[in-house]
Amino acid sequence: MTRFWQEPAYTHGTPARTGVLLVNLGTPAAPTAAAVRPYLKQFLSDPRVVEIPRLIWWPILNGIILRTRPAKSASKYASVWTTEGSPLKVHTEKQTKLLAGFLAHAGERTLLIDSAMRYGEPSIRSRLDAMRAAGCTRILVVPLYPQFAASTTATVMDEVADCLRHWRNLPEIRYIRSFGDDPGYIQALASSVREHWQRNGQADKLVLSFHGIPRRSLDLGDPYHCECHKTARLLGEALQLPKERLIVSFQSRFGKAAWLQPYTQPTLEALGRGGTASVDVMCPGFVSDCLETLEEINMECREAFLHAGGKRFEYIPCLNERDDWIHALTQLSLRHMGNWLSDVQASPGDAELQRLKAIELGATR
């Protein structure tokens, strides 16, 4: 097998471009068991996602999970699927278009803005290949995870590195590692909450539900837990919310091992049983509404809280396409590109001269 993939055709004097690649987790192509199975297999085969030795994990994954879970997951996906498709993919694509527009308005009209999914389609490889073909020599990769975790952000970095090791002519690469404490992101969250309160009034408690990871990951040095609590603290301060009214919890536990606690659904059930009449729930670990927010939180956890005695459950949507969030994302991108944007590009005349000189020295294009 060839170690390096074929390089795209190159014409000397072609202006170099900078690309910005947004990357989200991923989604099956359809809300069916047949579509969910390969998506789950790719996701759960990632050694950063499941850190169980392959000799033990492989029979469990292929012999049990991939035989039983796809149908159950497909039913959940079907409950949130829209006429446009998967909510996660729809929101990510809209964010990509809006970011391109905001950057163009800021004067950066030559940037190439695209998006990919870590698992499923469009793949990171396919979008990096498209950027390479378009002449991008500098690429900013933006994992859309506000808080860093080895099982999310780091897997994006792994996949980018795995693709680039097959390229002969490598671009410069930069990453936005995390942005859970970015002032623009925090203010967008706070504005979203305030607008919700203006429309619906304030609930007794504001519950911030972050995606969970195994407790073992924290013990081994993963910073995710700390970054989630920092986001929560900064949001609470921005809202001037008393600490006793703000609760941090973790959702989406998988398997029997201990995960980060407190768990979201049991927390909401305890609140309902304990006499808390109303809760506002938001998910600051997600920038796009998806299965975990729309089905797990707004359906399953809503039902659990009300069944336990709660009276009013309000879900505050993710930032999705809010202007203040896209503005924050724009500023994040501009800051991380930094000197890439200030470097002087050759004029069309200079570029043509460079092309002609290269041809004199033996180039064909």
Coordinates of C-alpha atoms in Angstrom, one line a residue:
M1 CA 0.0 0.0 0.0
T2 CA 1.3 3.5 -0.9
R3 CA 2.4 5.4 2.1
F4 CA 1.6 8.8 0.7
W5 CA -1.5 9.8 -1.1
Q6 CA -1.4 11.5 -4.4
E7 CA -0.8 15.2 -4.2
P8 CA -3.2 17.5 -6.1
A9 CA -2.0 19.2 -9.3
Y10 CA -0.3 22.5 -8.5
T11 CA 0.1 25.6 -10.6
H12 CA 3.0 27.9 -9.6
G13 CA 2.0 31.3 -8.6
T14 CA -1.3 30.1 -7.2
P15 CA -2.1 32.2 -4.1
A16 CA -1.9 30.2 -0.8
R17 CA -5.2 30.0 1.1
T18 CA -6.1 29.6 4.8
G19 CA -8.8 27.2 5.8
V20 CA -11.0 27.0 8.9
L21 CA -12.4 23.5 9.6
L22 CA -15.2 23.2 12.2
V23 CA -15.5 19.7 13.6
N24 CA -18.4 18.2 15.6
L25 CA -18.9 14.7 17.0
G26 CA -21.0 13.2 14.2
T27 CA -24.3 11.6 13.5
P28 CA -25.7 8.6 11.6
A29 CA -26.9 9.3 8.1
A30 CA -30.5 8.3 8.9
P31 CA -32.5 7.3 12.0
T32 CA -32.4 3.6 11.2
A33 CA -30.6 0.7 12.8
A34 CA -28.8 0.0 9.5
A35 CA -27.4 3.6 9.6
V36 CA -26.7 3.8 13.3
R37 CA -24.7 0.5 13.4
P38 CA -21.7 1.7 11.4
Y39 CA -21.7 5.1 13.1
L40 CA -21.7 3.4 16.5
K41 CA -19.0 1.0 15.5
Q42 CA -16.7 3.8 14.3
F43 CA -17.4 5.8 17.5
L44 CA -17.1 3.0 20.0
S45 CA -14.0 1.6 18.3
D46 CA -12.0 4.8 19.1
P47 CA -9.5 3.9 21.8
R48 CA -9.8 7.4 23.3
V49 CA -13.6 6.9 23.6
V50 CA -13.4 3.4 25.2
E51 CA -10.2 2.7 27.0
I52 CA -10.9 -1.0 27.6
P53 CA -8.2 -3.4 26.2
R54 CA -9.2 -4.5 22.7
L55 CA -9.1 -8.2 23.7
I56 CA -11.9 -7.6 26.2
W57 CA -13.8 -4.8 24.4
W58 CA -14.0 -6.2 20.9
P59 CA -16.2 -9.2 21.7
I60 CA -18.5 -7.0 23.8
L61 CA -18.8 -4.4 21.1
N62 CA -19.3 -6.7 18.2
G63 CA -21.1 -9.5 20.0
I64 CA -23.5 -7.6 22.2
I65 CA -23.6 -3.8 21.7
L66 CA -23.7 -3.7 17.9
R67 CA -26.4 -6.3 17.9
T68 CA -28.7 -4.7 20.4
R69 CA -28.0 -0.9 20.7
P70 CA -28.5 0.3 17.0
A71 CA -32.3 -0.3 17.0
K72 CA -32.7 1.4 20.4
S73 CA -30.6 4.3 19.4
A74 CA -32.4 4.6 16.0
S75 CA -35.7 5.0 17.8
K76 CA -34.2 7.9 19.9
Y77 CA -32.7 9.5 16.8
A78 CA -36.1 9.3 15.0
S79 CA -37.7 11.2 17.9
V80 CA -35.6 14.3 17.2
W81 CA -34.9 13.9 13.4
T82 CA -36.1 16.9 11.3
T83 CA -37.2 17.3 7.7
E84 CA -33.7 18.8 7.1
G85 CA -32.0 15.8 8.7
S86 CA -30.0 15.2 11.9
P87 CA -30.2 18.3 14.2
L88 CA -26.5 18.2 14.9
K89 CA -25.5 18.2 11.3
V90 CA -28.1 20.8 10.3
H91 CA -26.9 23.2 13.1
T92 CA -23.2 22.6 12.3
E93 CA -23.7 23.3 8.6
K94 CA -25.6 26.5 9.4
Q95 CA -22.9 27.6 11.8
T96 CA -20.3 27.0 9.1
K97 CA -22.2 29.2 6.6
L98 CA -22.7 32.0 9.2
L99 CA -19.1 31.9 10.3
A100 CA -18.0 32.3 6.6
G101 CA -20.3 35.3 6.4
F102 CA -19.1 36.9 9.6
L103 CA -15.5 36.4 8.6
A104 CA -16.1 37.9 5.1
H105 CA -17.8 40.9 6.8
A106 CA -14.6 41.3 8.9
G107 CA -12.7 41.5 5.7
E108 CA -11.4 37.9 5.4
R109 CA -13.0 37.0 2.1
T110 CA -10.3 34.6 0.9
L111 CA -10.7 32.1 3.8
L112 CA -12.2 28.7 3.0
I113 CA -14.6 27.7 5.8
D114 CA -15.9 24.1 6.0
S115 CA -17.1 21.5 8.5
A116 CA -16.6 17.9 9.2
M117 CA -17.8 15.2 11.6
R118 CA -15.4 13.1 13.7
Y119 CA -17.5 10.1 13.2
G120 CA -19.7 9.6 10.1
E121 CA -19.9 12.0 7.2
P122 CA -18.6 14.3 6.0
S123 CA -15.3 12.9 7.3
I124 CA -12.4 14.9 8.5
R125 CA -10.3 13.3 5.8
S126 CA -12.6 14.3 3.0
R127 CA -12.8 18.0 4.1
L128 CA -9.0 18.2 4.6
D129 CA -8.5 16.8 1.1
A130 CA -10.9 19.4 -0.3
M131 CA -8.9 22.1 1.5
R132 CA -5.7 20.8 0.1
A133 CA -7.1 20.7 -3.4
A134 CA -8.2 24.3 -2.9
G135 CA -4.7 25.4 -2.1
C136 CA -4.9 25.8 1.6
T137 CA -1.4 25.8 3.1
R138 CA -2.7 26.9 6.6
I139 CA -5.6 25.2 8.4
L140 CA -7.2 26.2 11.7
V141 CA -9.1 23.2 13.1
V142 CA -11.9 24.1 15.5
P143 CA -13.3 21.2 17.5
L144 CA -16.8 22.4 18.6
Y145 CA -16.3 21.1 22.1
P146 CA -16.1 24.1 24.6
Q147 CA -14.4 22.0 27.2
F148 CA -11.4 19.8 26.4
A149 CA -11.5 16.1 26.9
A150 CA -9.3 13.3 25.6
S151 CA -12.4 11.5 24.4
T152 CA -13.6 14.4 22.3
T153 CA -11.2 17.2 21.3
A154 CA -8.1 14.9 21.4
T155 CA -9.8 12.4 19.0
V156 CA -10.2 15.2 16.4
M157 CA -6.5 16.0 16.8
D158 CA -5.7 12.3 16.4
E159 CA -7.7 12.0 13.2
V160 CA -6.2 15.2 11.7
A161 CA -2.7 13.8 12.4
D162 CA -3.6 10.4 11.0
C163 CA -4.7 12.1 7.7
L164 CA -1.7 14.4 7.5
R165 CA 0.8 11.6 7.9
H166 CA -0.2 10.5 4.4
W167 CA 0.4 13.9 2.9
R168 CA 3.7 14.6 1.3
N169 CA 3.3 18.4 1.3
L170 CA 2.1 19.4 4.8
P171 CA 0.2 22.5 5.7
E172 CA 0.6 24.6 8.9
I173 CA -2.0 23.4 11.5
R174 CA -3.4 25.2 14.5
Y175 CA -6.2 24.1 16.8
I176 CA -8.6 25.8 19.1
R177 CA -8.1 23.5 22.1
S178 CA -11.0 24.7 24.1
F179 CA -13.1 27.8 24.7
G180 CA -15.2 27.0 27.8
D181 CA -13.8 30.1 29.5
D182 CA -13.9 32.5 26.5
P183 CA -15.7 35.7 27.4
G184 CA -17.7 35.8 24.2
Y185 CA -18.9 32.2 24.6
I186 CA -19.8 32.9 28.3
Q187 CA -21.7 36.1 27.4
A188 CA -23.6 34.2 24.7
L189 CA -24.6 31.6 27.2
A190 CA -25.6 34.3 29.7
S191 CA -27.6 36.2 27.2
S192 CA -29.4 33.0 26.2
V193 CA -30.4 32.4 29.8
R194 CA -31.5 36.0 30.4
E195 CA -33.7 36.0 27.3
H196 CA -35.2 32.8 28.5
W197 CA -35.9 34.3 31.9
Q198 CA -37.5 37.4 30.3
R199 CA -39.9 35.2 28.4
N200 CA -40.7 32.5 31.1
G201 CA -39.5 33.9 34.4
Q202 CA -36.8 32.3 36.6
A203 CA -37.0 28.8 37.8
D204 CA -36.0 27.7 41.3
K205 CA -32.8 26.1 40.0
L206 CA -30.6 26.4 37.0
V207 CA -29.2 23.0 36.2
L208 CA -26.2 22.9 33.9
S209 CA -25.8 19.4 32.4
F210 CA -22.5 18.5 30.8
H211 CA -21.8 15.3 28.9
G212 CA -20.2 12.8 31.2
I213 CA -16.9 10.9 31.0
P214 CA -15.7 8.0 33.1
R215 CA -14.4 9.0 36.6
R216 CA -11.2 7.1 35.8
S217 CA -10.4 9.7 33.1
L218 CA -10.4 12.4 35.7
D219 CA -8.2 10.3 38.0
L220 CA -5.7 9.8 35.2
G221 CA -5.4 13.5 34.5
D222 CA -8.2 14.5 32.1
P223 CA -8.9 18.3 32.6
Y224 CA -12.6 18.0 31.4
H225 CA -14.2 18.0 34.9
C226 CA -12.3 21.2 35.9
E227 CA -13.1 22.9 32.7
C228 CA -16.8 22.2 33.0
H229 CA -16.9 23.6 36.5
K230 CA -15.0 26.7 35.3
T231 CA -17.6 27.3 32.6
A232 CA -20.3 26.9 35.2
R233 CA -18.6 29.3 37.7
L234 CA -18.1 32.0 35.0
L235 CA -21.7 31.7 33.8
G236 CA -23.0 31.9 37.3
E237 CA -20.9 35.1 37.9
A238 CA -22.2 36.6 34.6
L239 CA -25.8 35.9 35.7
Q240 CA -25.1 37.1 39.3
L241 CA -26.8 33.9 40.3
P242 CA -26.5 32.7 44.0
K243 CA -24.5 29.5 44.2
E244 CA -27.3 27.6 45.8
R245 CA -29.5 28.1 42.7
L246 CA -26.9 26.7 40.3
I247 CA -26.3 23.0 39.9
V248 CA -23.7 21.2 37.8
S249 CA -24.4 17.6 36.7
F250 CA -23.3 15.1 34.1
Q251 CA -25.3 13.1 31.6
S252 CA -25.1 10.3 29.1
R253 CA -23.5 7.7 31.4
F254 CA -22.6 4.5 29.5
G255 CA -21.8 1.1 31.1
K256 CA -21.4 0.1 34.7
A257 CA -18.3 2.0 35.7
A258 CA -18.5 5.2 37.7
W259 CA -18.7 8.3 35.7
L260 CA -18.4 12.0 36.7
Q261 CA -21.1 12.8 39.3
P262 CA -23.7 13.9 40.1
Y263 CA -25.6 12.3 37.3
T264 CA -28.2 14.6 35.7
Q265 CA -31.3 12.4 35.7
P266 CA -31.0 11.3 39.4
T267 CA -30.2 14.9 40.3
L268 CA -33.4 16.1 38.7
E269 CA -35.5 13.3 40.3
A270 CA -34.1 14.2 43.7
L271 CA -35.0 17.8 43.1
G272 CA -38.5 16.9 42.2
R273 CA -38.9 14.6 45.3
G274 CA -37.4 17.3 47.5
G275 CA -39.9 19.9 46.7
T276 CA -38.2 22.0 44.0
A277 CA -41.1 23.1 41.8
S278 CA -39.3 24.4 38.8
V279 CA -36.0 23.9 37.0
D280 CA -34.3 25.5 34.0
V281 CA -31.9 23.1 32.3
M282 CA -29.2 23.9 29.7
C283 CA -26.2 22.1 28.3
P284 CA -23.1 24.3 28.0
G285 CA -20.9 21.5 26.8
F286 CA -22.8 21.4 23.5
V287 CA -22.9 24.3 21.0
S288 CA -25.6 22.6 18.8
D289 CA -28.7 20.8 19.9
C290 CA -28.5 17.1 19.2
L291 CA -29.7 13.7 20.5
E292 CA -28.2 14.2 23.9
T293 CA -29.9 17.5 24.5
L294 CA -33.2 17.1 22.6
E295 CA -34.0 13.5 23.5
E296 CA -32.1 12.7 26.7
I297 CA -32.6 16.1 28.4
N298 CA -35.7 17.6 27.0
M299 CA -37.6 14.4 26.8
E300 CA -36.3 11.8 29.2
C301 CA -35.1 14.1 32.0
R302 CA -38.2 16.3 31.6
E303 CA -40.4 13.2 32.2
A304 CA -38.3 12.0 35.1
F305 CA -38.4 15.4 36.9
L306 CA -42.2 15.8 36.5
H307 CA -42.8 12.2 37.5
A308 CA -40.8 12.8 40.7
G309 CA -43.0 15.7 41.7
G310 CA -41.6 18.7 39.9
K311 CA -44.1 21.1 38.4
R312 CA -42.2 23.0 35.6
F313 CA -39.3 21.9 33.5
E314 CA -37.8 24.4 31.0
Y315 CA -35.1 23.5 28.5
I316 CA -32.9 26.3 27.3
P317 CA -31.7 25.5 23.8
C318 CA -28.0 25.3 22.8
L319 CA -26.4 28.4 21.2
N320 CA -27.0 27.0 17.7
E321 CA -27.2 29.9 15.3
R322 CA -27.4 32.8 17.8
D323 CA -25.6 35.9 16.5
D324 CA -23.7 36.4 19.7
W325 CA -22.3 32.9 19.5
I326 CA -21.3 33.2 15.9
H327 CA -19.7 36.5 16.7
A328 CA -17.7 34.8 19.5
L329 CA -16.7 32.0 17.2
T330 CA -15.6 34.5 14.6
Q331 CA -13.4 36.3 17.2
L332 CA -12.0 33.0 18.4
S333 CA -11.0 32.1 14.9
L334 CA -9.5 35.4 14.1
R335 CA -7.4 35.4 17.3
H336 CA -6.1 31.9 16.6
M337 CA -5.2 32.6 13.0
G338 CA -3.3 35.6 14.2
N339 CA -0.3 36.4 12.0
W340 CA -1.7 34.2 9.2
L341 CA -4.0 37.0 8.3
S342 CA -1.4 39.8 8.4
D343 CA 1.1 38.1 6.1
V344 CA 1.3 40.0 2.8
Q345 CA 0.1 37.9 -0.2
A346 CA 1.7 38.3 -3.6
S347 CA -0.2 40.6 -6.0
P348 CA -1.7 38.9 -9.1
G349 CA 1.2 40.4 -11.2
D350 CA 3.8 39.0 -8.8
A351 CA 2.1 35.6 -8.7
E352 CA 2.2 35.5 -12.5
L353 CA 5.8 36.4 -12.6
Q354 CA 6.6 33.7 -10.1
R355 CA 4.7 31.2 -12.3
L356 CA 6.7 32.2 -15.4
K357 CA 10.0 32.0 -13.6
A358 CA 9.1 28.5 -12.3
I359 CA 8.3 27.4 -15.9
E360 CA 11.7 28.7 -17.1
L361 CA 13.3 26.5 -14.5
G362 CA 11.4 23.4 -15.7
A363 CA 7.9 23.5 -14.1
T364 CA 5.1 22.4 -16.4
R365 CA 2.4 24.7 -14.8

